[in-house]
JSON list of C-alpha atoms in Angstrom, two decimals:
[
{"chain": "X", "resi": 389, "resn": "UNK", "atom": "CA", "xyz": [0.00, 0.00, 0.00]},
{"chain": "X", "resi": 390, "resn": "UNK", "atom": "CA", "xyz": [1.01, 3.13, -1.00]},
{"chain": "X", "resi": 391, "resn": "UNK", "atom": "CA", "xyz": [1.69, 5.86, 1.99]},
{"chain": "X", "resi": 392, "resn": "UNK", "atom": "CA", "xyz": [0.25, 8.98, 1.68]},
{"chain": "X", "resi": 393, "resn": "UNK", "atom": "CA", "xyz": [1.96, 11.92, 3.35]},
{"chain": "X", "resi": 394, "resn": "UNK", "atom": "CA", "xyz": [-0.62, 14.47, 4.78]},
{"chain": "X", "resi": 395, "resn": "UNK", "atom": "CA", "xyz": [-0.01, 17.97, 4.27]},
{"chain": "X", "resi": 396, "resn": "UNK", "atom": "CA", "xyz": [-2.35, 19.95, 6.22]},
{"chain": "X", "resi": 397, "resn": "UNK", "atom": "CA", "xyz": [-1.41, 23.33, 4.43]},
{"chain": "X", "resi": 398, "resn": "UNK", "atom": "CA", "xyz": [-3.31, 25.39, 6.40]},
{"chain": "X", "resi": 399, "resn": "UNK", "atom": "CA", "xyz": [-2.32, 25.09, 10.29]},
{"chain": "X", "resi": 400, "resn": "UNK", "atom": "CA", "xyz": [-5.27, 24.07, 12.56]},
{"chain": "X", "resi": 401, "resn": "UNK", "atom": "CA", "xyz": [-4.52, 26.43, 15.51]},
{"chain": "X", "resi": 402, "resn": "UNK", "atom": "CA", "xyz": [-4.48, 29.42, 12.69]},
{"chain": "X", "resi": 403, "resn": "UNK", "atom": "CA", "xyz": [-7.35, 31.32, 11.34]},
{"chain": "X", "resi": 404, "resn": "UNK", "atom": "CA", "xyz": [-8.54, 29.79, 8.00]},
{"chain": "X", "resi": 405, "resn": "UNK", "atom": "CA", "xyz": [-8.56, 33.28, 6.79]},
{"chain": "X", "resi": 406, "resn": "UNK", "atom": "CA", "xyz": [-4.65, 33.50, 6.97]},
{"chain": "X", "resi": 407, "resn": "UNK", "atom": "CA", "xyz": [-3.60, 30.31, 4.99]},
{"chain": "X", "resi": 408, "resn": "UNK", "atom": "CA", "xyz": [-5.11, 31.31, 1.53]},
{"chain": "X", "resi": 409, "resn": "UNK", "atom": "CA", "xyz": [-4.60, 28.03, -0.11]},
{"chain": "X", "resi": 410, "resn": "UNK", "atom": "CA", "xyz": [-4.55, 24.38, 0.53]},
{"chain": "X", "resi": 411, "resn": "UNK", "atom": "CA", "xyz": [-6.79, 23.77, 3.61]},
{"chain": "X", "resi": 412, "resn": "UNK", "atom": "CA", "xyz": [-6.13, 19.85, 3.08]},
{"chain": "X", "resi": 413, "resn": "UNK", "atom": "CA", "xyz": [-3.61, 18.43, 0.69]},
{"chain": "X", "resi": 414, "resn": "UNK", "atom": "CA", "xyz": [-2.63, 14.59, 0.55]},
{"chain": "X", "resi": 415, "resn": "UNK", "atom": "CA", "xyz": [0.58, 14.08, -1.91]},
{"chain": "X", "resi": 416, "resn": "UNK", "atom": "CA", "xyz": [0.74, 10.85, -2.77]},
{"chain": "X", "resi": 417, "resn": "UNK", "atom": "CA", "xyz": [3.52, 8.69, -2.82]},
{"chain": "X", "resi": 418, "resn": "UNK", "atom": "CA", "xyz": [3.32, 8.24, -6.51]},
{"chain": "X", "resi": 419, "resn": "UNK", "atom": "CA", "xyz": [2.29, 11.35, -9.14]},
{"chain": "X", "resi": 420, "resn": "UNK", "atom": "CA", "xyz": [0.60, 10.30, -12.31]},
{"chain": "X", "resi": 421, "resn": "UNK", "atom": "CA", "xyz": [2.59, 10.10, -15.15]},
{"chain": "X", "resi": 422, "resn": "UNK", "atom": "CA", "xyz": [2.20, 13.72, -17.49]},
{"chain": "X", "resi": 423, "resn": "UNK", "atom": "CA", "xyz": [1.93, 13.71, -21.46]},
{"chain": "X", "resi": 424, "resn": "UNK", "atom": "CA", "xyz": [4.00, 16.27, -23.64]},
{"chain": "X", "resi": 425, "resn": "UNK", "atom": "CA", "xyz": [1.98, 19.45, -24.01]},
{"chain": "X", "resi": 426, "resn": "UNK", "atom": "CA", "xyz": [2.68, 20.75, -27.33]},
{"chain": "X", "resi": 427, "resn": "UNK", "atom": "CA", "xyz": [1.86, 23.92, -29.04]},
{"chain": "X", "resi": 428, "resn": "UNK", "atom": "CA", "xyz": [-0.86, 23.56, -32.09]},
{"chain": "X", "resi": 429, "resn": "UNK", "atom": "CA", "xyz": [-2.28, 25.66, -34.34]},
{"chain": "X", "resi": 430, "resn": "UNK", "atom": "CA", "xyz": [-4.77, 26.96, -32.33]},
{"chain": "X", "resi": 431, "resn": "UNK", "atom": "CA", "xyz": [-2.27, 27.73, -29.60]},
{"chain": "X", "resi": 432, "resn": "UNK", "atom": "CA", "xyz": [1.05, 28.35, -31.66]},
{"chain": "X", "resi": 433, "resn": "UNK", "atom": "CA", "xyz": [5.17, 28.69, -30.85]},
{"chain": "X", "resi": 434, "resn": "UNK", "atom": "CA", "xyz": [5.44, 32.57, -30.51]},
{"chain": "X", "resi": 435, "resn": "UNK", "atom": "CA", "xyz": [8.25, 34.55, -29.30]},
{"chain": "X", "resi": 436, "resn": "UNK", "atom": "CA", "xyz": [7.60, 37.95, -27.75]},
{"chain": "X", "resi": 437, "resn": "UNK", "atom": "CA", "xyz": [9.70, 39.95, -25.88]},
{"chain": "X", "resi": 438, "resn": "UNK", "atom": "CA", "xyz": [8.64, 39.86, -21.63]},
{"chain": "X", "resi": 439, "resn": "UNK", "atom": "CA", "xyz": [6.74, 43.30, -20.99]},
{"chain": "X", "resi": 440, "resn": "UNK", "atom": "CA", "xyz": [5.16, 41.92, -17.50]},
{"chain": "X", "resi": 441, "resn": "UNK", "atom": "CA", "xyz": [3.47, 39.08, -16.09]},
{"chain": "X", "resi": 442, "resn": "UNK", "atom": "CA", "xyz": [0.39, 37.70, -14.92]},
{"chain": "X", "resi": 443, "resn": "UNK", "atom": "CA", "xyz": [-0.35, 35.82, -11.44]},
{"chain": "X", "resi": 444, "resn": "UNK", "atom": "CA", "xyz": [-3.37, 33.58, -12.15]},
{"chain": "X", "resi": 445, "resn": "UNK", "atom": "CA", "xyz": [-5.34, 31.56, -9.29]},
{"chain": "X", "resi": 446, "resn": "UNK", "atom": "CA", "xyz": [-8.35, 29.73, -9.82]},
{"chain": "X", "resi": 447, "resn": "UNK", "atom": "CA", "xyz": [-10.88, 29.51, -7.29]},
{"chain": "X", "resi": 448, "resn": "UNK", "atom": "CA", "xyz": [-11.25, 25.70, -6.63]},
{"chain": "X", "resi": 449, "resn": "UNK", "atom": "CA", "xyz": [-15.12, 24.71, -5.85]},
{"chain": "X", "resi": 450, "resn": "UNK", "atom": "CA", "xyz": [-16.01, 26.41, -8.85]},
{"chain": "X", "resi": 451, "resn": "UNK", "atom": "CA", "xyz": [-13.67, 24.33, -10.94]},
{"chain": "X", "resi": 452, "resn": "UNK", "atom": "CA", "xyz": [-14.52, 21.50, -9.31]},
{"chain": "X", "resi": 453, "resn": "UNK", "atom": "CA", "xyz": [-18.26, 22.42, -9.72]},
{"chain": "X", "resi": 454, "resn": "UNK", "atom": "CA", "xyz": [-17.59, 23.26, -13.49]},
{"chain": "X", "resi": 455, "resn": "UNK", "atom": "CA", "xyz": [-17.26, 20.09, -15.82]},
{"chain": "X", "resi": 456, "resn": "UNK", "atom": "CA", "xyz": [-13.20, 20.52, -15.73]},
{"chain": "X", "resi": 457, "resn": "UNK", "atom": "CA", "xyz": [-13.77, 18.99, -12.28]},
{"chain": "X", "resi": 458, "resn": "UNK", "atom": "CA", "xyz": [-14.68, 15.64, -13.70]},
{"chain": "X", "resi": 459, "resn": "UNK", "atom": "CA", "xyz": [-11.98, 14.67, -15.66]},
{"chain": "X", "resi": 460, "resn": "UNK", "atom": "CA", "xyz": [-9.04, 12.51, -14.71]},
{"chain": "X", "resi": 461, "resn": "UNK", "atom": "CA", "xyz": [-6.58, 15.06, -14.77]},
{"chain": "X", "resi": 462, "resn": "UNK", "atom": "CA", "xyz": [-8.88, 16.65, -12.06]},
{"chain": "X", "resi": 463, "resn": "UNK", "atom": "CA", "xyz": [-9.00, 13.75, -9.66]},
{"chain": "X", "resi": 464, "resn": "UNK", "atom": "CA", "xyz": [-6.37, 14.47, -7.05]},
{"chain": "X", "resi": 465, "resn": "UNK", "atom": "CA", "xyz": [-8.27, 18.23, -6.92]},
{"chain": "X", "resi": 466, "resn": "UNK", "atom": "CA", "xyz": [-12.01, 17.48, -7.08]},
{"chain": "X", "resi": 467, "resn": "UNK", "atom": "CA", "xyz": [-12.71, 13.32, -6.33]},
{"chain": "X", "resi": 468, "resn": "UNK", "atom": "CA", "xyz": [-10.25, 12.49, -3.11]},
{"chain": "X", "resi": 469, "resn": "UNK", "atom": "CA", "xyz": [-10.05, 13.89, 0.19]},
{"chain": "X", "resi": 470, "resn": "UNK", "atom": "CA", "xyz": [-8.83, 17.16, -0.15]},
{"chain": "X", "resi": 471, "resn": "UNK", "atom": "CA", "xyz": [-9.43, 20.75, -0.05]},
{"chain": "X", "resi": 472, "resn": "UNK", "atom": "CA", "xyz": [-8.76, 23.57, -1.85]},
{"chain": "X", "resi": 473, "resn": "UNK", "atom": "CA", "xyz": [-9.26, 26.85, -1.76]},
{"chain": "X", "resi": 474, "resn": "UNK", "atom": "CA", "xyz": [-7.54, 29.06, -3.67]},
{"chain": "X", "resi": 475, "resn": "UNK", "atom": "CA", "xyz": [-5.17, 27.30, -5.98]},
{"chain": "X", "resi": 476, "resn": "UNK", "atom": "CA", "xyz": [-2.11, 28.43, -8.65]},
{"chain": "X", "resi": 477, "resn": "UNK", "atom": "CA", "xyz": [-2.65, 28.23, -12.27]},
{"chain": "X", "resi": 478, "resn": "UNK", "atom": "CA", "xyz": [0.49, 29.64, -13.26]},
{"chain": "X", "resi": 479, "resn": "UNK", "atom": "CA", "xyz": [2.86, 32.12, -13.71]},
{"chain": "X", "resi": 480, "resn": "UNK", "atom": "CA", "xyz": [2.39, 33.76, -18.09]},
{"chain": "X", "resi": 481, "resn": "UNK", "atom": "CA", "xyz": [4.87, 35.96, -19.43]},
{"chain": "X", "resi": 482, "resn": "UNK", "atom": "CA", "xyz": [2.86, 39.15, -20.45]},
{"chain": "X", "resi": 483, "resn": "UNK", "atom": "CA", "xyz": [4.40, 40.68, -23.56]},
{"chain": "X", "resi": 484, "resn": "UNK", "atom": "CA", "xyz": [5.31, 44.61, -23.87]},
{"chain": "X", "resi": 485, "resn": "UNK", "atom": "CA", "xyz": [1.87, 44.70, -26.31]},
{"chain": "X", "resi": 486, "resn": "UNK", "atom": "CA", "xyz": [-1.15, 42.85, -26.17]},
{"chain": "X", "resi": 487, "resn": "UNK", "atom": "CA", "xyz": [0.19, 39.68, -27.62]},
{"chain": "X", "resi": 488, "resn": "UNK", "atom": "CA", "xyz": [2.37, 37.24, -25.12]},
{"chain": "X", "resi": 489, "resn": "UNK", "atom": "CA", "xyz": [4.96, 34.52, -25.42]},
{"chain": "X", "resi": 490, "resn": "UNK", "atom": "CA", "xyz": [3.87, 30.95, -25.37]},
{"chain": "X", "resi": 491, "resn": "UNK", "atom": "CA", "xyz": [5.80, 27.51, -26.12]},
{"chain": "X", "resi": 492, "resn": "UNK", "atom": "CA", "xyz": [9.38, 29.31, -26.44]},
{"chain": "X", "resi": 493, "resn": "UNK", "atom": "CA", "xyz": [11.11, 26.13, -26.84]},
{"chain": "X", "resi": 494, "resn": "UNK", "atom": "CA", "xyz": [11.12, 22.42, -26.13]},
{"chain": "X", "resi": 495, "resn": "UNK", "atom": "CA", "xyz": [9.67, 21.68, -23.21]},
{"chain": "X", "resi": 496, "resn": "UNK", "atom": "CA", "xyz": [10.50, 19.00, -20.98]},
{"chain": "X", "resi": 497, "resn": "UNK", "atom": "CA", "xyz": [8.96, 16.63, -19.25]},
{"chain": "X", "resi": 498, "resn": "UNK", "atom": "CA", "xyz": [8.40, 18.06, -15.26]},
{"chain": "X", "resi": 499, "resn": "UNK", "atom": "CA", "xyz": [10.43, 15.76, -13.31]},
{"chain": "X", "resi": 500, "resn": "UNK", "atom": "CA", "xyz": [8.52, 13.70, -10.63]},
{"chain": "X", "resi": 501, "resn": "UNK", "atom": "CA", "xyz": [9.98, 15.13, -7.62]},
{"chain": "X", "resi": 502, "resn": "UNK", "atom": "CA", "xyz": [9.18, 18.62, -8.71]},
{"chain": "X", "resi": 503, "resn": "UNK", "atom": "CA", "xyz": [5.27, 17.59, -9.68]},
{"chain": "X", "resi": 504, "resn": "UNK", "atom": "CA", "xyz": [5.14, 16.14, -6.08]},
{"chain": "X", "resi": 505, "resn": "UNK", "atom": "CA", "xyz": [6.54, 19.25, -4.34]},
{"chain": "X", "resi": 506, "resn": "UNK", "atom": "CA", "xyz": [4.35, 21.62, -6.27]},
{"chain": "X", "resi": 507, "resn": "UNK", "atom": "CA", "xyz": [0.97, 19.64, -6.03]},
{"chain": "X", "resi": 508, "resn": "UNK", "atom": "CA", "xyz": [-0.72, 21.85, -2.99]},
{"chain": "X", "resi": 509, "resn": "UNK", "atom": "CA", "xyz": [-0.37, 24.63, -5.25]},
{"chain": "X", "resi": 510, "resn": "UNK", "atom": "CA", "xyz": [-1.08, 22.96, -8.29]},
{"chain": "X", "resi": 511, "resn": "UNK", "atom": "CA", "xyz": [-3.38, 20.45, -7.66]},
{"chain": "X", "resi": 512, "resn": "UNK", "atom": "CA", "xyz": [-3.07, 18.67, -11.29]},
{"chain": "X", "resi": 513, "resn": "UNK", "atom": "CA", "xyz": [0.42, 17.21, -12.62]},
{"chain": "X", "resi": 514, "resn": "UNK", "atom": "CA", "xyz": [-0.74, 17.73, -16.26]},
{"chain": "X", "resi": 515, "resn": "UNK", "atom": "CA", "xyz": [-1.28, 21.55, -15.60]},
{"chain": "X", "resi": 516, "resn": "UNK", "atom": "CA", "xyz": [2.04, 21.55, -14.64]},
{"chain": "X", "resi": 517, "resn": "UNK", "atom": "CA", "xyz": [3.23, 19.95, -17.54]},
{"chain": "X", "resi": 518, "resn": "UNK", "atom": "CA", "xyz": [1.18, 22.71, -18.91]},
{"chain": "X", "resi": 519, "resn": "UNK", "atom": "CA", "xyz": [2.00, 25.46, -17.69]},
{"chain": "X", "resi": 520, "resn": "UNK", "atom": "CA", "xyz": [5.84, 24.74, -17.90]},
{"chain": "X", "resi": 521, "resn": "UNK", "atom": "CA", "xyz": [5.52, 24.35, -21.83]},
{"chain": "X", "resi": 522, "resn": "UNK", "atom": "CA", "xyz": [3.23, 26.96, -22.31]},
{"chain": "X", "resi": 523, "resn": "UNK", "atom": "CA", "xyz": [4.67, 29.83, -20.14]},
{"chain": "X", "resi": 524, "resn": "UNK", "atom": "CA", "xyz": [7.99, 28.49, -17.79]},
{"chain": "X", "resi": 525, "resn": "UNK", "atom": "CA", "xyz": [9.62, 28.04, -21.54]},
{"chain": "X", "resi": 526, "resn": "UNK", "atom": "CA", "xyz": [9.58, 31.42, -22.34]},
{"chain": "X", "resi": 527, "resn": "UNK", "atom": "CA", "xyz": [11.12, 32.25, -18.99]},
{"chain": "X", "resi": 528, "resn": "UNK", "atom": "CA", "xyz": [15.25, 32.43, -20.07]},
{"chain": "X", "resi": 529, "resn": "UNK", "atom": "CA", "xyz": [17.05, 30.66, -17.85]},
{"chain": "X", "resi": 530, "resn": "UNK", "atom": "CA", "xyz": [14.56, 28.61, -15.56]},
{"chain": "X", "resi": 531, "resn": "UNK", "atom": "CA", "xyz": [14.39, 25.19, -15.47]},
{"chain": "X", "resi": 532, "resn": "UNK", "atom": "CA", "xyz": [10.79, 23.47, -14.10]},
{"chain": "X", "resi": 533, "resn": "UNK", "atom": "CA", "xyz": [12.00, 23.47, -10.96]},
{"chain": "X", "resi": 534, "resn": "UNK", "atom": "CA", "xyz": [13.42, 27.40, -11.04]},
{"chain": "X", "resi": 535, "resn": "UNK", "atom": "CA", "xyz": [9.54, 28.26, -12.59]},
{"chain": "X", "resi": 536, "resn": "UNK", "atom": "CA", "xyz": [7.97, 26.55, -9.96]},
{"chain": "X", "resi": 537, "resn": "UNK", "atom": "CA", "xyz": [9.74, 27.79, -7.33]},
{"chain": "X", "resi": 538, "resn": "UNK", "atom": "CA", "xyz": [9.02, 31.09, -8.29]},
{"chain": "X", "resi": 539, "resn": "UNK", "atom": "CA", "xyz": [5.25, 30.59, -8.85]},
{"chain": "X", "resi": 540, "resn": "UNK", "atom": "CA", "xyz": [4.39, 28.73, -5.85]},
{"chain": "X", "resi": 541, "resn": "UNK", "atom": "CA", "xyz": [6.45, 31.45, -4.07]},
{"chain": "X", "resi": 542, "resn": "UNK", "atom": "CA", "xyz": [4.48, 34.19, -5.53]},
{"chain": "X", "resi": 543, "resn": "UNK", "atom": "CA", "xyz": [1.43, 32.40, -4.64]},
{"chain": "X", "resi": 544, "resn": "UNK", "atom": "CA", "xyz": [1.89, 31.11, -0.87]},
{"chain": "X", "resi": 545, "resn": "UNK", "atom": "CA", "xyz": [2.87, 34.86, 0.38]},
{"chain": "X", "resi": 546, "resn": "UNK", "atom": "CA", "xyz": [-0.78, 36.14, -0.56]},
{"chain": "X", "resi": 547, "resn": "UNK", "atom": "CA", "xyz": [-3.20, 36.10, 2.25]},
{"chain": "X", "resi": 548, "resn": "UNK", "atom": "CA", "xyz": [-7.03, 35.97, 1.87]},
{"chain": "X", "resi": 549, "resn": "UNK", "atom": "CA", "xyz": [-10.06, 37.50, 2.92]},
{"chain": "X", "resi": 550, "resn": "UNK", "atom": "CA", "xyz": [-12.64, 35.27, 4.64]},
{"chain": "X", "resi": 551, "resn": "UNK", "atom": "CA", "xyz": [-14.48, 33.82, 1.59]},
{"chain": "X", "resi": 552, "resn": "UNK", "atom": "CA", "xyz": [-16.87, 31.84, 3.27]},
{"chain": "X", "resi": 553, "resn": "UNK", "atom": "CA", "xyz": [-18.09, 35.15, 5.15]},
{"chain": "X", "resi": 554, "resn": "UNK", "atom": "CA", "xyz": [-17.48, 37.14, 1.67]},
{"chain": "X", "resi": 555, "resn": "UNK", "atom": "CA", "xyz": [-19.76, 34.45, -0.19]},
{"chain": "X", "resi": 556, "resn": "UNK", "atom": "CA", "xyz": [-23.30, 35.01, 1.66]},
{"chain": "X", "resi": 557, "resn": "UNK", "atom": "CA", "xyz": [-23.46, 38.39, 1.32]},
{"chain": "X", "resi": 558, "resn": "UNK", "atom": "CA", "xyz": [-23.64, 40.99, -1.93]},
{"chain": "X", "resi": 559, "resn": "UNK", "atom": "CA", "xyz": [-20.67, 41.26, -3.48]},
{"chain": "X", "resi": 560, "resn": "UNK", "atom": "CA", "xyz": [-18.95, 42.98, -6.41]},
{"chain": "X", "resi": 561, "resn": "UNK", "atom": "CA", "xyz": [-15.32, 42.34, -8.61]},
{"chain": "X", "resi": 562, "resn": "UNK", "atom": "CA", "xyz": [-13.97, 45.21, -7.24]},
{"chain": "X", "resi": 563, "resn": "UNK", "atom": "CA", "xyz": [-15.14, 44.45, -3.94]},
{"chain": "X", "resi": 564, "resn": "UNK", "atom": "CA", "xyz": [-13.73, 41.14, -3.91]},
{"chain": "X", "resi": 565, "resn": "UNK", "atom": "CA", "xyz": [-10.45, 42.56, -5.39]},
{"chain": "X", "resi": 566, "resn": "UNK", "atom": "CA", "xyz": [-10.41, 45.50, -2.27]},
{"chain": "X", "resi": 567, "resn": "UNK", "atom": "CA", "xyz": [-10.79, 42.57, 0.28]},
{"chain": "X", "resi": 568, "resn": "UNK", "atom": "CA", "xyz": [-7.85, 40.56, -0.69]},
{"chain": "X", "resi": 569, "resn": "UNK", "atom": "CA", "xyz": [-6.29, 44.14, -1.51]},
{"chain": "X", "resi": 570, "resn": "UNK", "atom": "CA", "xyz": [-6.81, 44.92, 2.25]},
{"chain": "X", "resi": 571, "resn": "UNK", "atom": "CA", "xyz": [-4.41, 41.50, 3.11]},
{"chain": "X", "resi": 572, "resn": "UNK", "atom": "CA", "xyz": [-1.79, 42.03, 1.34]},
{"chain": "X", "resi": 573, "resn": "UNK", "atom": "CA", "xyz": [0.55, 45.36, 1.52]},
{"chain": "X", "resi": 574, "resn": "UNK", "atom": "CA", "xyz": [1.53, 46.82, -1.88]},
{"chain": "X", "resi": 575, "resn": "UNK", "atom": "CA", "xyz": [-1.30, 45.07, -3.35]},
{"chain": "X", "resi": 576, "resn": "UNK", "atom": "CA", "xyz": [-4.26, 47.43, -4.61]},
{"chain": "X", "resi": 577, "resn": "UNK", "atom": "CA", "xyz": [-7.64, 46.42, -6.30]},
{"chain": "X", "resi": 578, "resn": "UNK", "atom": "CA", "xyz": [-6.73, 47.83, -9.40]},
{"chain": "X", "resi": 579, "resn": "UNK", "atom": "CA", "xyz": [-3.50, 45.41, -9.84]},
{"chain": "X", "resi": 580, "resn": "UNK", "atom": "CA", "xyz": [-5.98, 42.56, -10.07]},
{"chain": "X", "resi": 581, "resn": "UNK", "atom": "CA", "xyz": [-8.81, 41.46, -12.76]},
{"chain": "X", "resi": 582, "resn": "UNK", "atom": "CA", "xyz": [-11.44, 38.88, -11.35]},
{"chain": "X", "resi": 583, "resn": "UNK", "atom": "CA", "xyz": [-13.12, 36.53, -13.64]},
{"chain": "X", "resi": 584, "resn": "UNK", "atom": "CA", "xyz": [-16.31, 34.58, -13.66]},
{"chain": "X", "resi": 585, "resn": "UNK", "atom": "CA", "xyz": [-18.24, 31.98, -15.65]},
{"chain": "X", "resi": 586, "resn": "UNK", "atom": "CA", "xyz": [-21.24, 33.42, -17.97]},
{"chain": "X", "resi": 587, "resn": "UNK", "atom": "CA", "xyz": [-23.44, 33.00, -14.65]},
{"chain": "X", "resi": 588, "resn": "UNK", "atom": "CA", "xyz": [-21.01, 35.28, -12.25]},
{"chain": "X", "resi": 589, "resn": "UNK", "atom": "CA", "xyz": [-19.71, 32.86, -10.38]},
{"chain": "X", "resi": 590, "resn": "UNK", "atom": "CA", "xyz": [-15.98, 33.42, -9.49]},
{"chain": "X", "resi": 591, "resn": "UNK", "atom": "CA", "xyz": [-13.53, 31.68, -11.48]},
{"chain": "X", "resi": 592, "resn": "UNK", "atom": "CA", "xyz": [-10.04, 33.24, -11.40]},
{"chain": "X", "resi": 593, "resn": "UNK", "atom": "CA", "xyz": [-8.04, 36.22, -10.01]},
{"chain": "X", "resi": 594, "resn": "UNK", "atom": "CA", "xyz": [-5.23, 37.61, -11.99]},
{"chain": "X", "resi": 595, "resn": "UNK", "atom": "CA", "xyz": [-2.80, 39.40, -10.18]},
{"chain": "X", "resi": 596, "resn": "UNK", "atom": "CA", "xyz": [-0.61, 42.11, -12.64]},
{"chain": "X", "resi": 597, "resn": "UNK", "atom": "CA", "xyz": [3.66, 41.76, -11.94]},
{"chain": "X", "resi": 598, "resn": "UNK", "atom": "CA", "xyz": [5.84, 43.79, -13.13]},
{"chain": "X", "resi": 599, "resn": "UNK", "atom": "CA", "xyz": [9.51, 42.61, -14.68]},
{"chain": "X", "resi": 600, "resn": "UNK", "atom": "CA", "xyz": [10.82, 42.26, -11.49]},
{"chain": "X", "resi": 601, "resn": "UNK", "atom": "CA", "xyz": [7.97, 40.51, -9.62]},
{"chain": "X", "resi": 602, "resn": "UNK", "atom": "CA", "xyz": [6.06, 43.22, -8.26]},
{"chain": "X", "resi": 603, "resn": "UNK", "atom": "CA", "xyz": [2.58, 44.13, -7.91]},
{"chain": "X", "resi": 604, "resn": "UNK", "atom": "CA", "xyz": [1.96, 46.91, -10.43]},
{"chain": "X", "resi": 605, "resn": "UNK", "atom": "CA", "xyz": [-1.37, 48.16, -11.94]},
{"chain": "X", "resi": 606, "resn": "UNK", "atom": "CA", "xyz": [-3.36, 46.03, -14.55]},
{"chain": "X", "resi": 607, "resn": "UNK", "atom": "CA", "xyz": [-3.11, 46.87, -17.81]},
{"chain": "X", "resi": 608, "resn": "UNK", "atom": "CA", "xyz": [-6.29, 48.17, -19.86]},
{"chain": "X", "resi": 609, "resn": "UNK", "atom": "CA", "xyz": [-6.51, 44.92, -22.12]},
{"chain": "X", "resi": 610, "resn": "UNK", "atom": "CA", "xyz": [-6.13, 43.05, -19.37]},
{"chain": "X", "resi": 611, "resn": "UNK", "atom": "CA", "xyz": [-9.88, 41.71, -19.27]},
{"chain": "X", "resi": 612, "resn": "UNK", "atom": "CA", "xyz": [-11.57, 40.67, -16.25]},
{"chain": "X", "resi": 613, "resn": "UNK", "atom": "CA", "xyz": [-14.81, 41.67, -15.03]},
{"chain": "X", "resi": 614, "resn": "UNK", "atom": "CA", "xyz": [-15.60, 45.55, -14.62]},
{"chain": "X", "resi": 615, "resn": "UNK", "atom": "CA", "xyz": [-15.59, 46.61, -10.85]},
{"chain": "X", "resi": 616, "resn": "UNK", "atom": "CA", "xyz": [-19.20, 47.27, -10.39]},
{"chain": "X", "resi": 617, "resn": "UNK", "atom": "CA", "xyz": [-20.44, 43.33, -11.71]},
{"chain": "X", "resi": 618, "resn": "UNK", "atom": "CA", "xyz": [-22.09, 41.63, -9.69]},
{"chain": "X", "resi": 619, "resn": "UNK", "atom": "CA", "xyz": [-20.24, 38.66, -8.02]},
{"chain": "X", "resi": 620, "resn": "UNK", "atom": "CA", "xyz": [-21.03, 34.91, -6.69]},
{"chain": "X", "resi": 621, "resn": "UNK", "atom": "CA", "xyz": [-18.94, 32.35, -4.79]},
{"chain": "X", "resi": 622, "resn": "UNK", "atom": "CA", "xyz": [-19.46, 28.68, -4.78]},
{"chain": "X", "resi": 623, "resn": "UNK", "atom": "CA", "xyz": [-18.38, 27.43, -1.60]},
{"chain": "X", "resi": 624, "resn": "UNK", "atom": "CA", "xyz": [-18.13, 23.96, -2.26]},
{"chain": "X", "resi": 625, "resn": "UNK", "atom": "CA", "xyz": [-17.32, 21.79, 0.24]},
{"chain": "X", "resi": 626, "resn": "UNK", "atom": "CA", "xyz": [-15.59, 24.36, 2.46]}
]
C-alpha cells in the first residue's frame, strides 16, 4: 500500500482566513505520469519579448463544480479527500503589447519530484506539464524546478479574505479585489482582474507583476470583469 503523506497546508490552531490556499492536501507517494503538451495551431510557438506578467489563481469549488472537475486530470483536486481553496494556475509571461509569449522552446517533461513538491499549489500534474511548456519556456534561464519555485512562491505569500463570510453576502469584482487588496501590503484592487463563468460565479483572479515581480497596476486589455459586476462564490465543500 502506498503511503500517503498528509499535508495539512493550512495550520489548525491558525485562522482559516490566513492560509489562503490548501486547507487539506494529501501528496501521494506516486504522481501520475504527465503527457507532452505541445503547441498547435490553435495555440502556436510565438516569441515575444517579456513586458510583465500575470499571477493567475483559480478559485477551486467552482472548478470542481464546473465540468473541468470531472476529468481525470482533475481527480487528485475534485474526487479524493482534499481541499482547496484558492489554488495556482500559473505564472504567463505578459508581452510589452497585447500579444504574449507561449511555447518558447522544447519543453521538458516536469520531473517527478518537482510535480510532487508543487501539487498543494497545483493540484493537477498535467497543468504543470502545462503550464511549464506553455509559459515556464519562455522564462530564459529557468528550469521546471526554477519556474515553480518562483510561482508557488508568488502564490503562498498572498493572504485571503474570509471567503466563506465574503460568499453570503452581496458582493462585487472590485469588492472582492479590495478585500484581498486589504491582506496584502503593496497590493491594490486595481493590480488585479477577477473573472467569472457566464453565470457570475468566481472563477479566477489575476494578479498584474511587473519585470521584477512586483505588484503593479493592470493593464487596460487586461480583461476581467468591470468593478461594479455583480459577483457569486461557490463554496463547495468548504
Amino acid at each position: 500500500m502506498i503511503h500517503r503523506l498528509l499535508i495539512v497546508a493550512a495550520m489548525l490552531a491558525a485562522p482559516v482566513t490566513l492560509h489562503a490556499q490548501a486547507l487539506q492536501c494529501a501528496v501521494p507517494g506516486e504522481v501520475p505520469r504527465v503527457r507532452p503538451d505541445l503547441p498547435s495551431r490553435e495555440q502556436p510557438r510565438r516569441v515575444v519579448l517579456i513586458g510583465s506578467y500575470t499571477l493567475a489563481i483559480s478559485w477551486s469549488p467552482q472548478f470542481c463544480r464546473s465540468g473541468a472537475g470531472d476529468r481525470p486530470t482533475s481527480r487528485f483536486q475534485c474526487g479524493e479527500d482534499n481541499r482547496f481553496g484558492f489554488t495556482l494556475h500559473g505564472l504567463w509571461p505578459d508581452g510589452v503589447e497585447k500579444q504574449w509569449p507561449q511555447y518558447c522552446r522544447p519543453a521538458q517533461i516536469v520531473p517527478a519530484r518537482v510535480i510532487r513538491a508543487h501539487l498543494c499549489a497545483t493540484p493537477s500534474a498535467q497543468l504543470q506539464q502545462h503550464e511549464w511548456a506553455k509559459h515556464g519556456t519562455c522564462m530564459a534561464g529557468y528550469t521546471p524546478a526554477r519556474y515553480f519555485a518562483r510561482s508557488t512562491a508568488l502564490y503562498r505569500r498572498l493572504r485571503f479574505p474570509d471567503m466563506d463570510a465574503l460568499s453570503r453576502r452581496s458582493l462585487t469584482a472590485g469588492g472582492l479585489a479590495s478585500a484581498i487588496a486589504a491582506r496584502n501590503p503593496g497590493l491594490a484592487p486595481e493590480m488585479m482582474r477577477i473573472t467569472a463563468d457566464r453565470q457570475g460565479w468566481l472563477d479566477e483572479v489575476w494578479i498584474c507583476l511587473s519585470k521584477d515581480f512586483r505588484y503593479r497596476r493592470c493593464p487596460v486589455h487586461q480583461g476581467g470583469l468591470a468593478p461594479n459586476a455583480d459577483l457569486r462564490i461557490w463554496r463547495g465543500r468548504r
